Amino acid sequence: MEKGKIVSLEDRVPKLKQQRRRKANKRLIFLLLLFFALISCVVYFQSPLSHVNKISIDGNDTYTDDELVSQSGITNKMNVWKIDEANIEKKLKKLPEIKSAKLKVAFPNHVSIKIVEWKRIANIMREGNFQAILENGQILGEQKGPVPINSPILVDFSEGEALEEMITGLNAIPKEVLNSISEIHYTPKETDKFHITLFMNDGFEVSASLRSFSEKMSHYPSIVSQLDPKIKGVIDLEVGSFFKAFEVEGAEEENETEDEG
């Protein structure tokens, strides 16, 4: 049987001391790094470095950045890590045009706010003034920002069932159709209290009922594509779907002359 190699105790002692010294040095370095990290954190949180230095806002069209910052209550004296995100988001959502607000804090002192606004689907004319109507049905008392060019103008509507039906219908139609409407007049009849007349940007006029407005107007591009763009008239969507050209004044005068002759 082969005997194992014998190592003397004198040879092992220096190696053990060296290993212990290495472990002690590593422990010391770790403790020093931890100490300096804690000191750095304390200095950071107690110094202006942790105060809000930059606020970036994205998604806002109605309100300016300064208006939203003012509404949020954030100042450059606030510690970024003490900001109550939920409370600030709640403050911003108090603005009628704001659908949602999401706030994030980034190291070292940056605050970003993502805004989603309610869409303006129409403008209603009241006493010669325009008031925006949001997709949630709210009518703004004061017009903020520019009047959207592609939003239809509602005429002769008052708050009630007809206006509610109109807002529901506008929310349901495709954007391309919504953008093609210039004005919508509330023109009730004895046979249909929900009758409306639409004036389109392409020169056509549409006669429709609010009850079937969204369903039938969704097919408007297809209907118009089958008509001669040079001959304008009324597209009746009340019951079925048919077209009647506008009477030409010159043609009427000519017919009258022929009758007299």
PDB file of C-alpha atoms in Angstrom:
ATOM      1  CA  MET A   1       0.000   0.000   0.000  1.00  0.00           C
ATOM      2  CA  GLU A   2       1.355   3.383  -1.038  1.00  0.00           C
ATOM      3  CA  LYS A   3       1.743   5.891   1.761  1.00  0.00           C
ATOM      4  CA  GLY A   4       0.271   9.429   1.378  1.00  0.00           C
ATOM      5  CA  LYS A   5       2.529  12.461   1.266  1.00  0.00           C
ATOM      6  CA  ILE A   6       3.217  13.864   4.706  1.00  0.00           C
ATOM      7  CA  VAL A   7       3.037  17.714   5.034  1.00  0.00           C
ATOM      8  CA  SER A   8       4.586  19.196   8.098  1.00  0.00           C
ATOM      9  CA  LEU A   9       2.617  21.607  10.320  1.00  0.00           C
ATOM     10  CA  GLU A  10       5.314  24.246   9.822  1.00  0.00           C
ATOM     11  CA  ASP A  11       4.617  24.264   6.074  1.00  0.00           C
ATOM     12  CA  ARG A  12       0.824  24.611   6.524  1.00  0.00           C
ATOM     13  CA  VAL A  13       0.810  27.532   9.000  1.00  0.00           C
ATOM     14  CA  PRO A  14       2.024  30.226   6.553  1.00  0.00           C
ATOM     15  CA  LYS A  15      -0.607  29.141   3.994  1.00  0.00           C
ATOM     16  CA  LEU A  16      -3.400  29.270   6.566  1.00  0.00           C
ATOM     17  CA  LYS A  17      -2.315  32.740   7.667  1.00  0.00           C
ATOM     18  CA  GLN A  18      -2.250  33.900   4.047  1.00  0.00           C
ATOM     19  CA  GLN A  19      -5.772  32.566   3.398  1.00  0.00           C
ATOM     20  CA  ARG A  20      -7.109  34.237   6.537  1.00  0.00           C
ATOM     21  CA  ARG A  21      -5.460  37.517   5.548  1.00  0.00           C
ATOM     22  CA  ARG A  22      -7.112  37.398   2.122  1.00  0.00           C
ATOM     23  CA  LYS A  23     -10.518  36.736   3.651  1.00  0.00           C
ATOM     24  CA  ALA A  24     -10.030  39.588   6.098  1.00  0.00           C
ATOM     25  CA  ASN A  25      -9.016  41.958   3.276  1.00  0.00           C
ATOM     26  CA  LYS A  26     -12.055  41.014   1.185  1.00  0.00           C
ATOM     27  CA  ARG A  27     -14.337  41.547   4.173  1.00  0.00           C
ATOM     28  CA  LEU A  28     -12.732  44.913   4.851  1.00  0.00           C
ATOM     29  CA  ILE A  29     -13.105  46.026   1.207  1.00  0.00           C
ATOM     30  CA  PHE A  30     -16.769  44.952   1.224  1.00  0.00           C
ATOM     31  CA  LEU A  31     -17.463  46.859   4.448  1.00  0.00           C
ATOM     32  CA  LEU A  32     -15.695  49.970   3.097  1.00  0.00           C
ATOM     33  CA  LEU A  33     -17.690  49.845  -0.160  1.00  0.00           C
ATOM     34  CA  LEU A  34     -20.912  49.401   1.787  1.00  0.00           C
ATOM     35  CA  PHE A  35     -19.987  52.298   4.059  1.00  0.00           C
ATOM     36  CA  PHE A  36     -19.211  54.626   1.160  1.00  0.00           C
ATOM     37  CA  ALA A  37     -22.420  53.540  -0.633  1.00  0.00           C
ATOM     38  CA  LEU A  38     -24.470  54.389   2.449  1.00  0.00           C
ATOM     39  CA  ILE A  39     -22.682  57.727   2.826  1.00  0.00           C
ATOM     40  CA  SER A  40     -23.320  58.491  -0.866  1.00  0.00           C
ATOM     41  CA  CYS A  41     -27.019  57.678  -0.481  1.00  0.00           C
ATOM     42  CA  VAL A  42     -27.315  59.911   2.566  1.00  0.00           C
ATOM     43  CA  VAL A  43     -25.522  62.758   0.778  1.00  0.00           C
ATOM     44  CA  TYR A  44     -27.703  62.271  -2.343  1.00  0.00           C
ATOM     45  CA  PHE A  45     -31.006  62.285  -0.455  1.00  0.00           C
ATOM     46  CA  GLN A  46     -30.024  65.262   1.694  1.00  0.00           C
ATOM     47  CA  SER A  47     -28.611  67.362  -1.145  1.00  0.00           C
ATOM     48  CA  PRO A  48     -30.241  69.245  -4.052  1.00  0.00           C
ATOM     49  CA  LEU A  49     -29.118  66.392  -6.319  1.00  0.00           C
ATOM     50  CA  SER A  50     -32.273  64.490  -5.366  1.00  0.00           C
ATOM     51  CA  HIS A  51     -34.561  67.454  -6.034  1.00  0.00           C
ATOM     52  CA  VAL A  52     -36.604  67.555  -9.231  1.00  0.00           C
ATOM     53  CA  ASN A  53     -34.388  68.928 -11.962  1.00  0.00           C
ATOM     54  CA  LYS A  54     -36.177  67.905 -15.158  1.00  0.00           C
ATOM     55  CA  ILE A  55     -39.857  67.296 -16.000  1.00  0.00           C
ATOM     56  CA  SER A  56     -40.726  65.894 -19.424  1.00  0.00           C
ATOM     57  CA  ILE A  57     -44.353  65.651 -20.587  1.00  0.00           C
ATOM     58  CA  ASP A  58     -45.579  63.713 -23.591  1.00  0.00           C
ATOM     59  CA  GLY A  59     -48.984  63.358 -25.261  1.00  0.00           C
ATOM     60  CA  ASN A  60     -50.454  66.763 -24.371  1.00  0.00           C
ATOM     61  CA  ASP A  61     -52.059  68.905 -27.079  1.00  0.00           C
ATOM     62  CA  THR A  62     -54.653  70.927 -25.198  1.00  0.00           C
ATOM     63  CA  TYR A  63     -52.529  72.121 -22.289  1.00  0.00           C
ATOM     64  CA  THR A  64     -48.985  73.460 -22.283  1.00  0.00           C
ATOM     65  CA  ASP A  65     -46.234  71.799 -20.260  1.00  0.00           C
ATOM     66  CA  ASP A  66     -46.236  74.720 -17.811  1.00  0.00           C
ATOM     67  CA  GLU A  67     -49.989  74.403 -17.233  1.00  0.00           C
ATOM     68  CA  LEU A  68     -49.694  70.690 -16.503  1.00  0.00           C
ATOM     69  CA  VAL A  69     -46.714  71.156 -14.186  1.00  0.00           C
ATOM     70  CA  SER A  70     -48.661  73.803 -12.287  1.00  0.00           C
ATOM     71  CA  GLN A  71     -51.685  71.483 -12.012  1.00  0.00           C
ATOM     72  CA  SER A  72     -49.488  68.620 -10.768  1.00  0.00           C
ATOM     73  CA  GLY A  73     -48.002  70.706  -7.965  1.00  0.00           C
ATOM     74  CA  ILE A  74     -44.451  69.494  -8.682  1.00  0.00           C
ATOM     75  CA  THR A  75     -41.684  72.001  -7.887  1.00  0.00           C
ATOM     76  CA  ASN A  76     -37.900  71.890  -8.098  1.00  0.00           C
ATOM     77  CA  LYS A  77     -37.770  71.867  -4.287  1.00  0.00           C
ATOM     78  CA  MET A  78     -39.395  68.444  -4.092  1.00  0.00           C
ATOM     79  CA  ASN A  79     -37.406  65.265  -3.552  1.00  0.00           C
ATOM     80  CA  VAL A  80     -38.079  63.016  -6.547  1.00  0.00           C
ATOM     81  CA  TRP A  81     -38.316  59.926  -4.367  1.00  0.00           C
ATOM     82  CA  LYS A  82     -40.928  61.470  -2.095  1.00  0.00           C
ATOM     83  CA  ILE A  83     -43.332  62.344  -4.909  1.00  0.00           C
ATOM     84  CA  ASP A  84     -46.766  60.779  -4.477  1.00  0.00           C
ATOM     85  CA  GLU A  85     -47.296  59.470  -8.013  1.00  0.00           C
ATOM     86  CA  ALA A  86     -50.915  58.370  -7.519  1.00  0.00           C
ATOM     87  CA  ASN A  87     -51.900  61.725  -6.022  1.00  0.00           C
ATOM     88  CA  ILE A  88     -50.324  63.712  -8.862  1.00  0.00           C
ATOM     89  CA  GLU A  89     -51.950  61.508 -11.492  1.00  0.00           C
ATOM     90  CA  LYS A  90     -55.287  62.122  -9.752  1.00  0.00           C
ATOM     91  CA  LYS A  91     -54.721  65.892  -9.854  1.00  0.00           C
ATOM     92  CA  LEU A  92     -53.985  65.835 -13.574  1.00  0.00           C
ATOM     93  CA  LYS A  93     -57.090  63.749 -14.326  1.00  0.00           C
ATOM     94  CA  LYS A  94     -59.224  66.494 -12.777  1.00  0.00           C
ATOM     95  CA  LEU A  95     -58.641  68.476 -15.970  1.00  0.00           C
ATOM     96  CA  PRO A  96     -61.628  67.720 -18.244  1.00  0.00           C
ATOM     97  CA  GLU A  97     -59.535  66.932 -21.330  1.00  0.00           C
ATOM     98  CA  ILE A  98     -57.211  64.484 -19.546  1.00  0.00           C
ATOM     99  CA  LYS A  99     -58.220  60.833 -19.915  1.00  0.00           C
ATOM    100  CA  SER A 100     -55.211  59.376 -18.090  1.00  0.00           C
ATOM    101  CA  ALA A 101     -51.842  60.423 -16.699  1.00  0.00           C
ATOM    102  CA  LYS A 102     -48.899  58.183 -15.843  1.00  0.00           C
ATOM    103  CA  LEU A 103     -45.955  59.524 -13.855  1.00  0.00           C
ATOM    104  CA  LYS A 104     -42.531  57.894 -13.585  1.00  0.00           C
ATOM    105  CA  VAL A 105     -39.431  58.889 -11.620  1.00  0.00           C
ATOM    106  CA  ALA A 106     -35.966  58.169 -13.036  1.00  0.00           C
ATOM    107  CA  PHE A 107     -32.555  58.473 -11.358  1.00  0.00           C
ATOM    108  CA  PRO A 108     -31.129  60.896 -10.467  1.00  0.00           C
ATOM    109  CA  ASN A 109     -33.795  63.633 -10.608  1.00  0.00           C
ATOM    110  CA  HIS A 110     -35.959  63.212 -13.703  1.00  0.00           C
ATOM    111  CA  VAL A 111     -39.773  63.091 -13.718  1.00  0.00           C
ATOM    112  CA  SER A 112     -41.658  62.010 -16.846  1.00  0.00           C
ATOM    113  CA  ILE A 113     -45.421  62.280 -17.354  1.00  0.00           C
ATOM    114  CA  LYS A 114     -47.336  60.478 -20.106  1.00  0.00           C
ATOM    115  CA  ILE A 115     -50.669  62.132 -20.944  1.00  0.00           C
ATOM    116  CA  VAL A 116     -53.618  60.634 -22.842  1.00  0.00           C
ATOM    117  CA  GLU A 117     -56.347  63.116 -23.747  1.00  0.00           C
ATOM    118  CA  TRP A 118     -59.996  62.551 -24.524  1.00  0.00           C
ATOM    119  CA  LYS A 119     -60.532  62.969 -28.257  1.00  0.00           C
ATOM    120  CA  ARG A 120     -62.577  65.920 -29.472  1.00  0.00           C
ATOM    121  CA  ILE A 121     -65.168  64.420 -31.768  1.00  0.00           C
ATOM    122  CA  ALA A 122     -67.160  67.561 -32.571  1.00  0.00           C
ATOM    123  CA  ASN A 123     -67.818  71.209 -31.806  1.00  0.00           C
ATOM    124  CA  ILE A 124     -71.240  72.492 -30.894  1.00  0.00           C
ATOM    125  CA  MET A 125     -72.329  76.013 -31.776  1.00  0.00           C
ATOM    126  CA  ARG A 126     -74.090  77.881 -28.974  1.00  0.00           C
ATOM    127  CA  GLU A 127     -74.921  81.570 -29.139  1.00  0.00           C
ATOM    128  CA  GLY A 128     -72.338  82.093 -31.838  1.00  0.00           C
ATOM    129  CA  ASN A 129     -69.565  80.387 -29.862  1.00  0.00           C
ATOM    130  CA  PHE A 130     -67.979  76.979 -30.330  1.00  0.00           C
ATOM    131  CA  GLN A 131     -67.747  74.469 -27.515  1.00  0.00           C
ATOM    132  CA  ALA A 132     -65.796  71.249 -27.898  1.00  0.00           C
ATOM    133  CA  ILE A 133     -67.477  67.882 -27.323  1.00  0.00           C
ATOM    134  CA  LEU A 134     -65.225  65.122 -26.006  1.00  0.00           C
ATOM    135  CA  GLU A 135     -65.575  61.441 -26.829  1.00  0.00           C
ATOM    136  CA  ASN A 136     -66.853  60.782 -23.285  1.00  0.00           C
ATOM    137  CA  GLY A 137     -69.796  63.101 -23.965  1.00  0.00           C
ATOM    138  CA  GLN A 138     -68.565  66.036 -21.910  1.00  0.00           C
ATOM    139  CA  ILE A 139     -69.111  69.490 -23.368  1.00  0.00           C
ATOM    140  CA  LEU A 140     -66.367  71.936 -22.497  1.00  0.00           C
ATOM    141  CA  GLY A 141     -67.593  75.235 -21.147  1.00  0.00           C
ATOM    142  CA  GLU A 142     -64.565  77.071 -22.466  1.00  0.00           C
ATOM    143  CA  GLN A 143     -62.731  76.295 -25.685  1.00  0.00           C
ATOM    144  CA  LYS A 144     -59.107  75.370 -24.953  1.00  0.00           C
ATOM    145  CA  GLY A 145     -56.635  75.376 -27.791  1.00  0.00           C
ATOM    146  CA  PRO A 146     -57.400  75.638 -31.517  1.00  0.00           C
ATOM    147  CA  VAL A 147     -60.694  74.385 -32.938  1.00  0.00           C
ATOM    148  CA  PRO A 148     -59.933  71.078 -34.719  1.00  0.00           C
ATOM    149  CA  ILE A 149     -60.392  71.565 -38.463  1.00  0.00           C
ATOM    150  CA  ASN A 150     -61.579  68.001 -39.052  1.00  0.00           C
ATOM    151  CA  SER A 151     -64.193  67.963 -36.295  1.00  0.00           C
ATOM    152  CA  PRO A 152     -67.807  68.437 -37.445  1.00  0.00           C
ATOM    153  CA  ILE A 153     -69.847  71.367 -36.132  1.00  0.00           C
ATOM    154  CA  LEU A 154     -73.181  70.520 -34.511  1.00  0.00           C
ATOM    155  CA  VAL A 155     -75.926  73.081 -35.124  1.00  0.00           C
ATOM    156  CA  ASP A 156     -79.298  73.440 -33.316  1.00  0.00           C
ATOM    157  CA  PHE A 157     -78.553  70.643 -30.843  1.00  0.00           C
ATOM    158  CA  SER A 158     -79.406  71.049 -27.176  1.00  0.00           C
ATOM    159  CA  GLU A 159     -78.552  68.760 -24.282  1.00  0.00           C
ATOM    160  CA  GLY A 160     -80.813  65.752 -24.233  1.00  0.00           C
ATOM    161  CA  GLU A 161     -81.494  62.443 -25.953  1.00  0.00           C
ATOM    162  CA  ALA A 162     -80.762  63.682 -29.471  1.00  0.00           C
ATOM    163  CA  LEU A 163     -77.340  65.041 -28.523  1.00  0.00           C
ATOM    164  CA  GLU A 164     -76.501  61.854 -26.624  1.00  0.00           C
ATOM    165  CA  GLU A 165     -77.467  59.785 -29.662  1.00  0.00           C
ATOM    166  CA  MET A 166     -75.343  62.053 -31.844  1.00  0.00           C
ATOM    167  CA  ILE A 167     -72.245  61.662 -29.649  1.00  0.00           C
ATOM    168  CA  THR A 168     -72.682  57.885 -29.544  1.00  0.00           C
ATOM    169  CA  GLY A 169     -72.970  57.796 -33.326  1.00  0.00           C
ATOM    170  CA  LEU A 170     -69.893  59.970 -33.894  1.00  0.00           C
ATOM    171  CA  ASN A 171     -67.842  57.702 -31.631  1.00  0.00           C
ATOM    172  CA  ALA A 172     -68.893  54.663 -33.662  1.00  0.00           C
ATOM    173  CA  ILE A 173     -68.107  55.831 -37.212  1.00  0.00           C
ATOM    174  CA  PRO A 174     -64.645  55.427 -38.802  1.00  0.00           C
ATOM    175  CA  LYS A 175     -62.241  58.341 -38.422  1.00  0.00           C
ATOM    176  CA  GLU A 176     -62.082  58.947 -42.176  1.00  0.00           C
ATOM    177  CA  VAL A 177     -65.863  59.404 -42.266  1.00  0.00           C
ATOM    178  CA  LEU A 178     -65.842  61.644 -39.192  1.00  0.00           C
ATOM    179  CA  ASN A 179     -63.201  63.853 -40.797  1.00  0.00           C
ATOM    180  CA  SER A 180     -65.288  64.176 -43.970  1.00  0.00           C
ATOM    181  CA  ILE A 181     -68.236  65.814 -42.156  1.00  0.00           C
ATOM    182  CA  SER A 182     -68.349  69.614 -42.112  1.00  0.00           C
ATOM    183  CA  GLU A 183     -71.630  70.315 -40.267  1.00  0.00           C
ATOM    184  CA  ILE A 184     -74.475  68.326 -38.732  1.00  0.00           C
ATOM    185  CA  HIS A 185     -77.805  70.116 -38.276  1.00  0.00           C
ATOM    186  CA  TYR A 186     -80.533  68.772 -36.024  1.00  0.00           C
ATOM    187  CA  THR A 187     -83.613  68.888 -38.280  1.00  0.00           C
ATOM    188  CA  PRO A 188     -86.389  66.838 -36.623  1.00  0.00           C
ATOM    189  CA  LYS A 189     -89.526  65.915 -38.568  1.00  0.00           C
ATOM    190  CA  GLU A 190     -93.006  64.930 -37.488  1.00  0.00           C
ATOM    191  CA  THR A 191     -92.238  61.396 -38.633  1.00  0.00           C
ATOM    192  CA  ASP A 192     -88.717  61.296 -37.134  1.00  0.00           C
ATOM    193  CA  LYS A 193     -87.672  63.410 -34.165  1.00  0.00           C
ATOM    194  CA  PHE A 194     -84.113  62.195 -34.646  1.00  0.00           C
ATOM    195  CA  HIS A 195     -83.679  63.431 -38.202  1.00  0.00           C
ATOM    196  CA  ILE A 196     -80.388  65.164 -39.042  1.00  0.00           C
ATOM    197  CA  THR A 197     -78.908  66.835 -42.097  1.00  0.00           C
ATOM    198  CA  LEU A 198     -75.185  66.535 -42.789  1.00  0.00           C
ATOM    199  CA  PHE A 199     -73.111  68.809 -44.987  1.00  0.00           C
ATOM    200  CA  MET A 200     -70.008  67.009 -46.197  1.00  0.00           C
ATOM    201  CA  ASN A 201     -66.619  68.456 -47.066  1.00  0.00           C
ATOM    202  CA  ASP A 202     -66.888  66.978 -50.573  1.00  0.00           C
ATOM    203  CA  GLY A 203     -70.030  69.020 -51.364  1.00  0.00           C
ATOM    204  CA  PHE A 204     -72.658  66.320 -50.847  1.00  0.00           C
ATOM    205  CA  GLU A 205     -75.564  66.597 -48.415  1.00  0.00           C
ATOM    206  CA  VAL A 206     -76.817  63.642 -46.363  1.00  0.00           C
ATOM    207  CA  SER A 207     -80.276  63.120 -44.927  1.00  0.00           C
ATOM    208  CA  ALA A 208     -80.232  60.593 -42.079  1.00  0.00           C
ATOM    209  CA  SER A 209     -81.713  59.472 -38.789  1.00  0.00           C
ATOM    210  CA  LEU A 210     -79.719  59.261 -35.567  1.00  0.00           C
ATOM    211  CA  ARG A 211     -81.131  55.784 -34.974  1.00  0.00           C
ATOM    212  CA  SER A 212     -79.195  54.349 -37.934  1.00  0.00           C
ATOM    213  CA  PHE A 213     -76.600  57.096 -38.391  1.00  0.00           C
ATOM    214  CA  SER A 214     -73.417  55.240 -37.412  1.00  0.00           C
ATOM    215  CA  GLU A 215     -74.284  52.043 -39.282  1.00  0.00           C
ATOM    216  CA  LYS A 216     -75.177  53.726 -42.569  1.00  0.00           C
ATOM    217  CA  MET A 217     -72.536  56.474 -42.492  1.00  0.00           C
ATOM    218  CA  SER A 218     -69.837  53.818 -42.152  1.00  0.00           C
ATOM    219  CA  HIS A 219     -70.605  52.973 -45.789  1.00  0.00           C
ATOM    220  CA  TYR A 220     -70.377  56.606 -46.947  1.00  0.00           C
ATOM    221  CA  PRO A 221     -67.037  56.229 -48.808  1.00  0.00           C
ATOM    222  CA  SER A 222     -68.429  53.262 -50.741  1.00  0.00           C
ATOM    223  CA  ILE A 223     -71.643  55.142 -51.593  1.00  0.00           C
ATOM    224  CA  VAL A 224     -69.805  58.248 -52.805  1.00  0.00           C
ATOM    225  CA  SER A 225     -67.403  56.187 -54.920  1.00  0.00           C
ATOM    226  CA  GLN A 226     -70.382  55.120 -57.046  1.00  0.00           C
ATOM    227  CA  LEU A 227     -71.503  58.710 -57.732  1.00  0.00           C
ATOM    228  CA  ASP A 228     -70.275  61.257 -60.249  1.00  0.00           C
ATOM    229  CA  PRO A 229     -68.177  63.700 -58.173  1.00  0.00           C
ATOM    230  CA  LYS A 230     -69.184  66.512 -60.540  1.00  0.00           C
ATOM    231  CA  ILE A 231     -72.883  66.087 -59.794  1.00  0.00           C
ATOM    232  CA  LYS A 232     -73.683  67.081 -56.230  1.00  0.00           C
ATOM    233  CA  GLY A 233     -76.906  66.309 -54.427  1.00  0.00           C
ATOM    234  CA  VAL A 234     -78.584  64.735 -51.423  1.00  0.00           C
ATOM    235  CA  ILE A 235     -77.766  61.203 -50.282  1.00  0.00           C
ATOM    236  CA  ASP A 236     -80.804  59.906 -48.423  1.00  0.00           C
ATOM    237  CA  LEU A 237     -79.951  57.302 -45.774  1.00  0.00           C
ATOM    238  CA  GLU A 238     -83.167  57.463 -43.754  1.00  0.00           C
ATOM    239  CA  VAL A 239     -84.717  54.222 -44.940  1.00  0.00           C
ATOM    240  CA  GLY A 240     -82.696  52.808 -47.794  1.00  0.00           C
ATOM    241  CA  SER A 241     -79.991  54.582 -49.719  1.00  0.00           C
ATOM    242  CA  PHE A 242     -80.654  56.723 -52.775  1.00  0.00           C
ATOM    243  CA  PHE A 243     -79.303  59.863 -54.400  1.00  0.00           C
ATOM    244  CA  LYS A 244     -81.072  62.950 -55.706  1.00  0.00           C
ATOM    245  CA  ALA A 245     -79.082  65.605 -57.562  1.00  0.00           C
ATOM    246  CA  PHE A 246     -79.448  69.263 -56.680  1.00  0.00           C
ATOM    247  CA  GLU A 247     -81.637  71.194 -59.101  1.00  0.00           C
ATOM    248  CA  VAL A 248     -79.600  73.555 -61.243  1.00  0.00           C
ATOM    249  CA  GLU A 249     -80.907  77.125 -61.353  1.00  0.00           C
ATOM    250  CA  GLY A 250     -80.065  77.497 -65.049  1.00  0.00           C
ATOM    251  CA  ALA A 251     -81.960  74.345 -65.919  1.00  0.00           C
ATOM    252  CA  GLU A 252     -85.014  75.545 -63.993  1.00  0.00           C
ATOM    253  CA  GLU A 253     -85.054  78.875 -65.878  1.00  0.00           C
ATOM    254  CA  GLU A 254     -84.693  77.058 -69.187  1.00  0.00           C
ATOM    255  CA  ASN A 255     -87.610  74.739 -68.371  1.00  0.00           C
ATOM    256  CA  GLU A 256     -89.781  77.708 -67.383  1.00  0.00           C
ATOM    257  CA  THR A 257     -89.000  79.449 -70.723  1.00  0.00           C
ATOM    258  CA  GLU A 258     -89.870  76.330 -72.669  1.00  0.00           C
ATOM    259  CA  ASP A 259     -93.189  76.003 -70.807  1.00  0.00           C
ATOM    260  CA  GLU A 260     -94.060  79.635 -71.564  1.00  0.00           C
ATOM    261  CA  GLY A 261     -93.295  79.128 -75.195  1.00  0.00           C
TER     262      GLY A 261
END
